mmCIF file of C-alpha atoms in Angstrom:
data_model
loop_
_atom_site.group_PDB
_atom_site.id
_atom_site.type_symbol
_atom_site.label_atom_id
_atom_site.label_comp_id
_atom_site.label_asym_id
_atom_site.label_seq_id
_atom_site.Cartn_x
_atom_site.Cartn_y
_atom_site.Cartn_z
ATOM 1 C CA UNK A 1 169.278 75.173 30.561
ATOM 2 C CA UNK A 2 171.675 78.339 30.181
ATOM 3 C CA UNK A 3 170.357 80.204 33.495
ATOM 4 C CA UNK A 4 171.021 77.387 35.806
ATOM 5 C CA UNK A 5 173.417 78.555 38.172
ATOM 6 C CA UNK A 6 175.857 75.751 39.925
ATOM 7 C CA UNK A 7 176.971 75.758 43.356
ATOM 8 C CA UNK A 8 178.057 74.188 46.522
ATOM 9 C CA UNK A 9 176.872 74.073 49.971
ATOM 10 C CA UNK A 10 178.405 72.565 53.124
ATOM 11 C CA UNK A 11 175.549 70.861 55.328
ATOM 12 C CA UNK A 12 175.832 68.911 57.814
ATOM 13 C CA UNK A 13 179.611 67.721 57.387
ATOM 14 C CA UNK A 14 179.749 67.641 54.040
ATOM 15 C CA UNK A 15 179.622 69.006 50.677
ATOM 16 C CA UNK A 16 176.354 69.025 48.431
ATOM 17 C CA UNK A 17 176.340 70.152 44.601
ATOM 18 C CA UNK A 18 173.387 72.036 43.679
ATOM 19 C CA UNK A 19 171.671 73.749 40.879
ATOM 20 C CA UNK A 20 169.603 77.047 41.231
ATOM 21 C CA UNK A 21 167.669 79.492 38.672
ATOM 22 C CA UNK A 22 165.327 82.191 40.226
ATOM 23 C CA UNK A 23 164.683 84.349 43.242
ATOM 24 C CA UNK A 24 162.450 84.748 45.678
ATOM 25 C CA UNK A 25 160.738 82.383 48.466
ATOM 26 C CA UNK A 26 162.918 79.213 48.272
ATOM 27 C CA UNK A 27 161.283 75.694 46.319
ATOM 28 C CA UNK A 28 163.816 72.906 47.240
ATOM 29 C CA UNK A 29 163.635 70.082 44.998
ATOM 30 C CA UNK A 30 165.209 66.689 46.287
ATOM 31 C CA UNK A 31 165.535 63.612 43.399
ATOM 32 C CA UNK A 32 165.237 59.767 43.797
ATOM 33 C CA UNK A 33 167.616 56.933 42.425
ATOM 34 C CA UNK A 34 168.822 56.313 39.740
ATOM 35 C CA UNK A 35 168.870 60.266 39.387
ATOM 36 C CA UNK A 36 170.254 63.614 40.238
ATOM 37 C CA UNK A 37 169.176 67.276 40.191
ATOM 38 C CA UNK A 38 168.636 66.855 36.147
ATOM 39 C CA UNK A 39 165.201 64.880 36.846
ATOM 40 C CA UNK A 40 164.243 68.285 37.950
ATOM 41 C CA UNK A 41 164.932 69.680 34.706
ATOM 42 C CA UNK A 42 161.180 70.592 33.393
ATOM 43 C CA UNK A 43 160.325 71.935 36.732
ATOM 44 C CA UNK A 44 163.215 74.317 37.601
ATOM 45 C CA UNK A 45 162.540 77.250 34.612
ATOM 46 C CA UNK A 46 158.648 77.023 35.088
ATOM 47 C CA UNK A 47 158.859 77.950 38.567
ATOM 48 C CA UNK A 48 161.951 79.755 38.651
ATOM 49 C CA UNK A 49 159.807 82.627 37.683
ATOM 50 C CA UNK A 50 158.285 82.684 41.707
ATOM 51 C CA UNK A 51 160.569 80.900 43.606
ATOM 52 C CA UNK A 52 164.404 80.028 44.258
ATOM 53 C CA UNK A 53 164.759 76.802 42.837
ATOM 54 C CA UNK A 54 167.148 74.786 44.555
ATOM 55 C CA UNK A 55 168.011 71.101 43.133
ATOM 56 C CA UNK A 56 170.849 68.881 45.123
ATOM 57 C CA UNK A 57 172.504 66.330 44.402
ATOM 58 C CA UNK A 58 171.587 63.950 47.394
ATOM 59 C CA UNK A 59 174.228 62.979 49.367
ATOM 60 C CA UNK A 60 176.059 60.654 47.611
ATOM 61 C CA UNK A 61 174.652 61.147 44.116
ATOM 62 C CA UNK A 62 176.358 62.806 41.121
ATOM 63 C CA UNK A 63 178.884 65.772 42.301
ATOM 64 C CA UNK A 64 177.752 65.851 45.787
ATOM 65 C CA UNK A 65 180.307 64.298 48.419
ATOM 66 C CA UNK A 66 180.075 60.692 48.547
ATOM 67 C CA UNK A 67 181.084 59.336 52.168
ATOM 68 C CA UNK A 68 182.270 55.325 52.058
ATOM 69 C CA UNK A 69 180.628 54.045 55.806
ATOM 70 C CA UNK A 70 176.988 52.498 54.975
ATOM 71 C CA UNK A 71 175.984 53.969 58.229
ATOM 72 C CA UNK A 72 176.077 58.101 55.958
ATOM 73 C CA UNK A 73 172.559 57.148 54.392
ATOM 74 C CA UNK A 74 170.348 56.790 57.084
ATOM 75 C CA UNK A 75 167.193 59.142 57.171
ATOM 76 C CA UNK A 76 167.861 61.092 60.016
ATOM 77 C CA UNK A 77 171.490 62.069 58.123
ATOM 78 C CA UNK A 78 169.247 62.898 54.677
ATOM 79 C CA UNK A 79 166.653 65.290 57.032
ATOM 80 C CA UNK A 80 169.855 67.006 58.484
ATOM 81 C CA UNK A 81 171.439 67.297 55.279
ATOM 82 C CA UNK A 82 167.983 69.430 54.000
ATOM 83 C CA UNK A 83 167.597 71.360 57.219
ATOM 84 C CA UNK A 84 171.431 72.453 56.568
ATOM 85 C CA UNK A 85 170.774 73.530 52.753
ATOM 86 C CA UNK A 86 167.420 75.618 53.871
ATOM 87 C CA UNK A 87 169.516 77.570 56.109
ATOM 88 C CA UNK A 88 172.806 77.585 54.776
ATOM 89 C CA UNK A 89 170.612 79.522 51.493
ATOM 90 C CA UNK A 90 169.575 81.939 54.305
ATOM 91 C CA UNK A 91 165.943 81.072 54.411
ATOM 92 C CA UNK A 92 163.428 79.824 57.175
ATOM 93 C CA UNK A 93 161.514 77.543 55.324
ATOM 94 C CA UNK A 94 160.421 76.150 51.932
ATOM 95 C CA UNK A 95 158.348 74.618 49.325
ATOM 96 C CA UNK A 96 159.395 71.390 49.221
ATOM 97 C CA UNK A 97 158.908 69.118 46.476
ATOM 98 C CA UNK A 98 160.324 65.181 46.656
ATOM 99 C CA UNK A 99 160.248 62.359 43.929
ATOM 100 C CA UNK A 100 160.891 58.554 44.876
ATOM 101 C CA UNK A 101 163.461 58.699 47.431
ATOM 102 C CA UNK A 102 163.642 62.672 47.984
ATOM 103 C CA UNK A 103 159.541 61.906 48.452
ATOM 104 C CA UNK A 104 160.360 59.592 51.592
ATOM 105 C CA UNK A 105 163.126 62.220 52.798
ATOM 106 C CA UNK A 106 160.294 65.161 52.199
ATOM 107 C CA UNK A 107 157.749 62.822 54.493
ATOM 108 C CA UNK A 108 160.297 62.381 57.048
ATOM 109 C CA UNK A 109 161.567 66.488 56.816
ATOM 110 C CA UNK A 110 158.049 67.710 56.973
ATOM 111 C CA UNK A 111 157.223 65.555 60.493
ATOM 112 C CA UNK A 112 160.882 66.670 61.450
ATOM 113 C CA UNK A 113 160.807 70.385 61.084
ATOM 114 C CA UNK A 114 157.090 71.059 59.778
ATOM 115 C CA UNK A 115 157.898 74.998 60.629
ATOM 116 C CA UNK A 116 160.053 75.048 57.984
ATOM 117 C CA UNK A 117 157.565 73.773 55.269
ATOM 118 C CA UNK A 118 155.280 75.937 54.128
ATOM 119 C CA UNK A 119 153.785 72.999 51.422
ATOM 120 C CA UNK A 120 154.797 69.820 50.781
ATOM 121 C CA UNK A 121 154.577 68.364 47.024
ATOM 122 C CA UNK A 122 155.248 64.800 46.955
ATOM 123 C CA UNK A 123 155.287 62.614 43.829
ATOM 124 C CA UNK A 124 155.618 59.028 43.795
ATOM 125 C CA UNK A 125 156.317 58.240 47.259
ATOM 126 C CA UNK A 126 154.000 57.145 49.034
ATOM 127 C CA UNK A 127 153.399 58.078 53.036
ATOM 128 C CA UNK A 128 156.040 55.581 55.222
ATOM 129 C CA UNK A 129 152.671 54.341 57.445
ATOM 130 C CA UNK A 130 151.148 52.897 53.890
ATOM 131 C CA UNK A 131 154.362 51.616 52.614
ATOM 132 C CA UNK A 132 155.183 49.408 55.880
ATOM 133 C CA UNK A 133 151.468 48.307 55.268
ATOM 134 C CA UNK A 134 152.012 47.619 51.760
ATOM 135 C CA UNK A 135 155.432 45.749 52.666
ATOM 136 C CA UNK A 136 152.895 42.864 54.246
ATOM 137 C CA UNK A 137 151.212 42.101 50.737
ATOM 138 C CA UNK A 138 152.544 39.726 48.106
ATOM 139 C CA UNK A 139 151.897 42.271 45.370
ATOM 140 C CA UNK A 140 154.046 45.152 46.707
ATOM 141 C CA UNK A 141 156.917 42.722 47.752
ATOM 142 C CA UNK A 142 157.156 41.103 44.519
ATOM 143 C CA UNK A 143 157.412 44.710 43.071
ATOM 144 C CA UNK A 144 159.626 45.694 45.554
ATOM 145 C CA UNK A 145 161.787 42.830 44.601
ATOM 146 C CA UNK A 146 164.941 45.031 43.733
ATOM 147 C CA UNK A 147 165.305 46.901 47.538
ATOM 148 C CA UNK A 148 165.744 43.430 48.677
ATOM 149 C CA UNK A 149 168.368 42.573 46.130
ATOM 150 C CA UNK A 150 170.289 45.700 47.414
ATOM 151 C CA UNK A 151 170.185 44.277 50.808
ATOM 152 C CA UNK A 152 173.110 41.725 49.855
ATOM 153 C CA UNK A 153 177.144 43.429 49.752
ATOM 154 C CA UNK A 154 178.724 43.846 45.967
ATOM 155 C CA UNK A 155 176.425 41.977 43.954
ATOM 156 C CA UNK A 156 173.933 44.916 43.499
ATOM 157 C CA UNK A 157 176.765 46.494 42.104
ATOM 158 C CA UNK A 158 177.867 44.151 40.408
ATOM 159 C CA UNK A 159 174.709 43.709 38.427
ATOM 160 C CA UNK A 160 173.941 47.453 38.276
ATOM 161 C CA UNK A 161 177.024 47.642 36.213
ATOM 162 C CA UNK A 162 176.489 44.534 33.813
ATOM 163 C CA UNK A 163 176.211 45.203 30.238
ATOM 164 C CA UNK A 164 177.287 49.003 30.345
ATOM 165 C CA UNK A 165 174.779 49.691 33.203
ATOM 166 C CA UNK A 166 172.024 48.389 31.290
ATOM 167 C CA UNK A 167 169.684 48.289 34.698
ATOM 168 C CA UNK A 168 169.751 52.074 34.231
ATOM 169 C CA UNK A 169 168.189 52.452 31.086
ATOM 170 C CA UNK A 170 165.877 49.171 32.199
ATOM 171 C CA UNK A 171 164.787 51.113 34.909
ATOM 172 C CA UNK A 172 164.098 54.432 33.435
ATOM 173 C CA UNK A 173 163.077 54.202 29.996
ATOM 174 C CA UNK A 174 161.866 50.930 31.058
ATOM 175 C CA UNK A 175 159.222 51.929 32.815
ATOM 176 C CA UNK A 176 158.531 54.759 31.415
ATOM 177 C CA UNK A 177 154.623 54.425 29.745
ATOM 178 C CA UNK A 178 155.970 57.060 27.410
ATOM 179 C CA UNK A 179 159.196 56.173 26.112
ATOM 180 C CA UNK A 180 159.965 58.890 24.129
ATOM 181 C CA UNK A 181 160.071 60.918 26.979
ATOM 182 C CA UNK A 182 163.109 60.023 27.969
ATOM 183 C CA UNK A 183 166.290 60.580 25.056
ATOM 184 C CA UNK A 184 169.530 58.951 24.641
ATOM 185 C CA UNK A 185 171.211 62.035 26.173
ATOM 186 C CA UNK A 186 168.654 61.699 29.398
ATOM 187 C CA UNK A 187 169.885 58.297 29.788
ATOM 188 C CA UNK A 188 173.725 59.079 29.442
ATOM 189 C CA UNK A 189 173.362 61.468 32.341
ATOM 190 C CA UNK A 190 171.852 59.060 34.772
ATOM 191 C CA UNK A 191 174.939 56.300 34.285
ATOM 192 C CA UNK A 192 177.491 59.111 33.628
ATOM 193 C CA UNK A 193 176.176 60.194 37.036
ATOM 194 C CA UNK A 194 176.159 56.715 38.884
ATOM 195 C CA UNK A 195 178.877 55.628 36.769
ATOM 196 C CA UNK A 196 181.496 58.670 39.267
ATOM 197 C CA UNK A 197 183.581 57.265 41.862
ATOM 198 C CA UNK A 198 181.726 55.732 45.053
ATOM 199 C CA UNK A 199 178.508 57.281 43.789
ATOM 200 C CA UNK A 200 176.718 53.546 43.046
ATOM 201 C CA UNK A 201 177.774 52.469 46.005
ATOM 202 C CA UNK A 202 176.510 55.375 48.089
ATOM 203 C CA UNK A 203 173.074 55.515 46.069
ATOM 204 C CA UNK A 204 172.888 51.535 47.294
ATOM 205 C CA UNK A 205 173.154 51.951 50.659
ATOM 206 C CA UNK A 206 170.162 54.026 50.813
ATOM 207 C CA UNK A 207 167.878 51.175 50.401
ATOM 208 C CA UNK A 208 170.550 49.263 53.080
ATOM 209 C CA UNK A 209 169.454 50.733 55.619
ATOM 210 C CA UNK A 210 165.767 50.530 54.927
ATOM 211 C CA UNK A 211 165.100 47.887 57.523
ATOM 212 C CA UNK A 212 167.371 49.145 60.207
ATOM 213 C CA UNK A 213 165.635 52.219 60.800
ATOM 214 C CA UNK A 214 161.929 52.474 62.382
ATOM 215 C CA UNK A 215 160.514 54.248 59.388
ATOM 216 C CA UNK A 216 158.685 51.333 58.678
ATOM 217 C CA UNK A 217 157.448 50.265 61.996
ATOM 218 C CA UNK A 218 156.571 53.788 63.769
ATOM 219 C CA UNK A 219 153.698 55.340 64.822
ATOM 220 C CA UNK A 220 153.278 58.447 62.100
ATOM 221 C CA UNK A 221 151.004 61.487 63.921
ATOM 222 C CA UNK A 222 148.842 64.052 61.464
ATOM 223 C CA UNK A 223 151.124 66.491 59.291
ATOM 224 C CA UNK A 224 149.778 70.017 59.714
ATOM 225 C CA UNK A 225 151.927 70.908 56.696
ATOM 226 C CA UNK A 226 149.310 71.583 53.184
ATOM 227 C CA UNK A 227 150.374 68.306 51.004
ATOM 228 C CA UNK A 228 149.692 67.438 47.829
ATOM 229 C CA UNK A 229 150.502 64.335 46.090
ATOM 230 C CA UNK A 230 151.407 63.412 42.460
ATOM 231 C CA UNK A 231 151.249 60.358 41.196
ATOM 232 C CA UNK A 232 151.592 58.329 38.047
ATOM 233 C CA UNK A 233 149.272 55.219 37.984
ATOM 234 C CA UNK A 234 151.423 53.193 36.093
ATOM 235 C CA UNK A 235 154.330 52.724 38.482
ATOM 236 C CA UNK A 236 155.346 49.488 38.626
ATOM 237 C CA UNK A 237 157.624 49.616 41.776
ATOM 238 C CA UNK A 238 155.082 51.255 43.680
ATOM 239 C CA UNK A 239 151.472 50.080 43.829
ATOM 240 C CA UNK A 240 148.849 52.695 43.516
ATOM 241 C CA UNK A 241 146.893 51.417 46.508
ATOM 242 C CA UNK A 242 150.234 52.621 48.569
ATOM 243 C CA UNK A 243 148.577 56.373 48.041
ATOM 244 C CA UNK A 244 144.639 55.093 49.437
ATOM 245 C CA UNK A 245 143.669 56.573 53.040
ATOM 246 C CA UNK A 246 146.766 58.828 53.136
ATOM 247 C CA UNK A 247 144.481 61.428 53.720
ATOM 248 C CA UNK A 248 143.944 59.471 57.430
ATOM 249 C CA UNK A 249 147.665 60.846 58.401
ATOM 250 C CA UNK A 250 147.473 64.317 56.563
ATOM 251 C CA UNK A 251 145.720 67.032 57.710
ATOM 252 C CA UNK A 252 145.426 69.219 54.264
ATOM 253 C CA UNK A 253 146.086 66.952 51.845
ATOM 254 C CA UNK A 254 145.095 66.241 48.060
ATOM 255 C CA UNK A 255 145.850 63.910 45.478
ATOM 256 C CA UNK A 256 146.216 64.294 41.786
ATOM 257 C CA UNK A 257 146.646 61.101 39.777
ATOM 258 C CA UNK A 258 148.322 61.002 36.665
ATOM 259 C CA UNK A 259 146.795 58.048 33.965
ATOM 260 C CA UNK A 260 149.093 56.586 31.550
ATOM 261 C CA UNK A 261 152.222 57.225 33.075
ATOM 262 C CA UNK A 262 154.853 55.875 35.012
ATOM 263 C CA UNK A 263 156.505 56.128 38.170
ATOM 264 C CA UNK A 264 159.193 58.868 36.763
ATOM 265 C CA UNK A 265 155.963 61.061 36.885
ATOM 266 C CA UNK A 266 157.593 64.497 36.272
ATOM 267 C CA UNK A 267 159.610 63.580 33.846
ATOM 268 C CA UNK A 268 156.929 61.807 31.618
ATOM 269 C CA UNK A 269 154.270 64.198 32.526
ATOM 270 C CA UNK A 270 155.687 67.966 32.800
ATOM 271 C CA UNK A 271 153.387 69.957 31.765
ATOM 272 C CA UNK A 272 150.606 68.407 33.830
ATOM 273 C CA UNK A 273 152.535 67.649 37.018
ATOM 274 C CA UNK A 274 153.696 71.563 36.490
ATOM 275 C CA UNK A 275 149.824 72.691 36.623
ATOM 276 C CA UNK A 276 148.704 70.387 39.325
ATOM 277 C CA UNK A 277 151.893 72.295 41.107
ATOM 278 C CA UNK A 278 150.952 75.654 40.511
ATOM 279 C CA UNK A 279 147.131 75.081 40.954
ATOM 280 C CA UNK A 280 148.152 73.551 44.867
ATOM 281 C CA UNK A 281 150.494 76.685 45.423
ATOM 282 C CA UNK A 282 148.171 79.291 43.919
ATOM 283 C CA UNK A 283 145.233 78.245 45.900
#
C-alpha cells in the first residue's frame, strides 16, 4: 500500500478524502457501509497500472467531511458530490465502479450524467427498479430488516456501538462465506473509521432517507452506459433474484456471478472480481 497517494477534494460544498495510485483515464471507485476507500484495497494496484484510481471517502465516512443535518445524505447530494470529484480531477468522464451503497449512487450517477461514464461496474447492488420490487416480498424485507431499524433516531447508534461495535465485525466477517478473508487489522479499520466523530451518525442517515426519496417508486428508462455486474451469491442482505431481468433496464449489460461468496464480493473474491473487471474493460 506504499504508492497510494492521499488527498483532498472540495465538491460540492464540502471536503472529500481520497486515495489515488496511477495515471491515465480516471476509474473512480465509490464504497458502501460499514466501509471506506480501504474496501478498495485489492482493486486499486491491479488497475492502477491503466487507469487513475480514485477511492473517496463518501461523504460522511472516514476522513471525509461529515455534515450533522439528516437532510446531507440524500442521493441527489451523493450524485453531485461524484460529478464534483470527476471534474475537480480535471477529467470528463470515468470508469466507474460502485459496491453496496456506492453501487446505488453509481445507478443513480450513470442515469444522471451517462456522458460522463464511459462503463459502469457495479457489484452488489442491485438496479433501484428491482430493489423497490424486491421491497414487496417477505424474503427481501426480512433481510432487509436492519435499513428499517435505522429508520428510528439514536437507537441504531446506540446498538451499532454495543459491545465495542460488535455489529461491525457481525456484519463483515459475519457474512463473509470466507472468513479468513477478512483479518483482525481489516476489521479495526472499519470501527476505527465509524468509530471518528459524527461519522456513524452520518453513515446512518443514508439509509434515513431511503423512503423519502422516489428512488424506489420511479419510473427507471434504459441506461445506454456498457454495465456489468458483480455479484456474490451468498449475500444475505441482498437476495440474488434482486439481479434477474436487469438486463430489461440496461442496454449493454452483463452479469458475472460469483459462487461461494458473500455480499463483500471484492473483498472475498479479488482476484476473480479483478478478471471479470478487466475482461468487461478489455473487450
Amino acid at each position: 500500500m506504499e504508492t497510494l497517494q492521499h488527498g483532498y477534494i472540495t465538491t460540492n460544498g464540502i471536503k472529500l478524502h481520497y486515495v489515488t495510485q496511477g495515471s491515465g483515464p480516471l476509474m473512480l471507485m465509490l464504497h458502501g457501509f460499514p466501509e471506506f476507500w480501504y474496501s478498495w484495497r485489492y482493486q486499486i494496484p491491479e488497475f492502477a497500472s491503466d487507469f487513475k484510481v480514485v477511492a473517496p471517502d463518501l461523504r460522511g465516512y472516514n476522513d471525509s467531511d461529515k455534515p450533522l443535518e439528516q437532510s446531507a445524505y440524500v442521493m441527489k447530494e451523493l450524485v453531485r458530490d461524484v460529478e464534483g470529484i470527476i471534474r475537480g480531477l480535471g477529467y470528463e468522464k470515468c470508469v466507474l465502479v460502485g459496491h453496496d451503497w456506492g453501487g446505488g449512487i453509481a445507478w443513480n450517477f450513470a442515469y444522471t450524467y451517462p456522458e460522463m461514464v464511459e462503463r459502469l461496474i457495479i457489484m452488489n447492488h442491485p438496479h433501484y427498479a428491482k430493489f423497490s420490487e424486491g421491497f414487496r416480498t417477505p424474503q427481501q424485507l426480512s433481510r432487509s430488516w436492519y435499513v428499517f431499524l435505522f429508520q428510528l433516531p439514536v437507537i441504531p447508534e446506540l446498538y451499532v456501538q454495543s459491545q465495542d461495535y460488535k455489529f461491525i465485525e457481525d456484519a463483515i466477517k459475519g457474512m463473509a462465506v470466507d472468513k479468513s478473508a477478512f483479518t483482525k487489522e481489516d476489521i479495526d479499520a472499519y470501527k476505527n473509521a465509524i468509530k471518528k466523530p459524527g461519522a456513524l451518525s452520518a453513515t446512518i442517515n443514508y439509509y434515513r432517507n431511503i423512503f423519502s426519496s422516489q428512488m424506489l417508486n420511479q419510473n427507471w428508462s434504459i441506461l445506454e452506459v456498457p454495465t456489468l455486474m458483480i455479484w456474490g451469491e451468498e449475500d444475505t442482505a441482498l437476495g440474488k433474484e434482486l439481479t434477474y431481468g436487469t438486463q430489461d433496464y440496461v442496454k449493454d449489460f452483463q452479469i458475472r456471478y460469483i459462487s461461494n461468496c458473500s455480499h463483500w464480493v471484492q473483498q472475498e473474491q479479488p482476484q476473480l472480481v479483478n478478471q471479470y473487471m478487466r475482461e468487461f474493460l478489455t473487450a
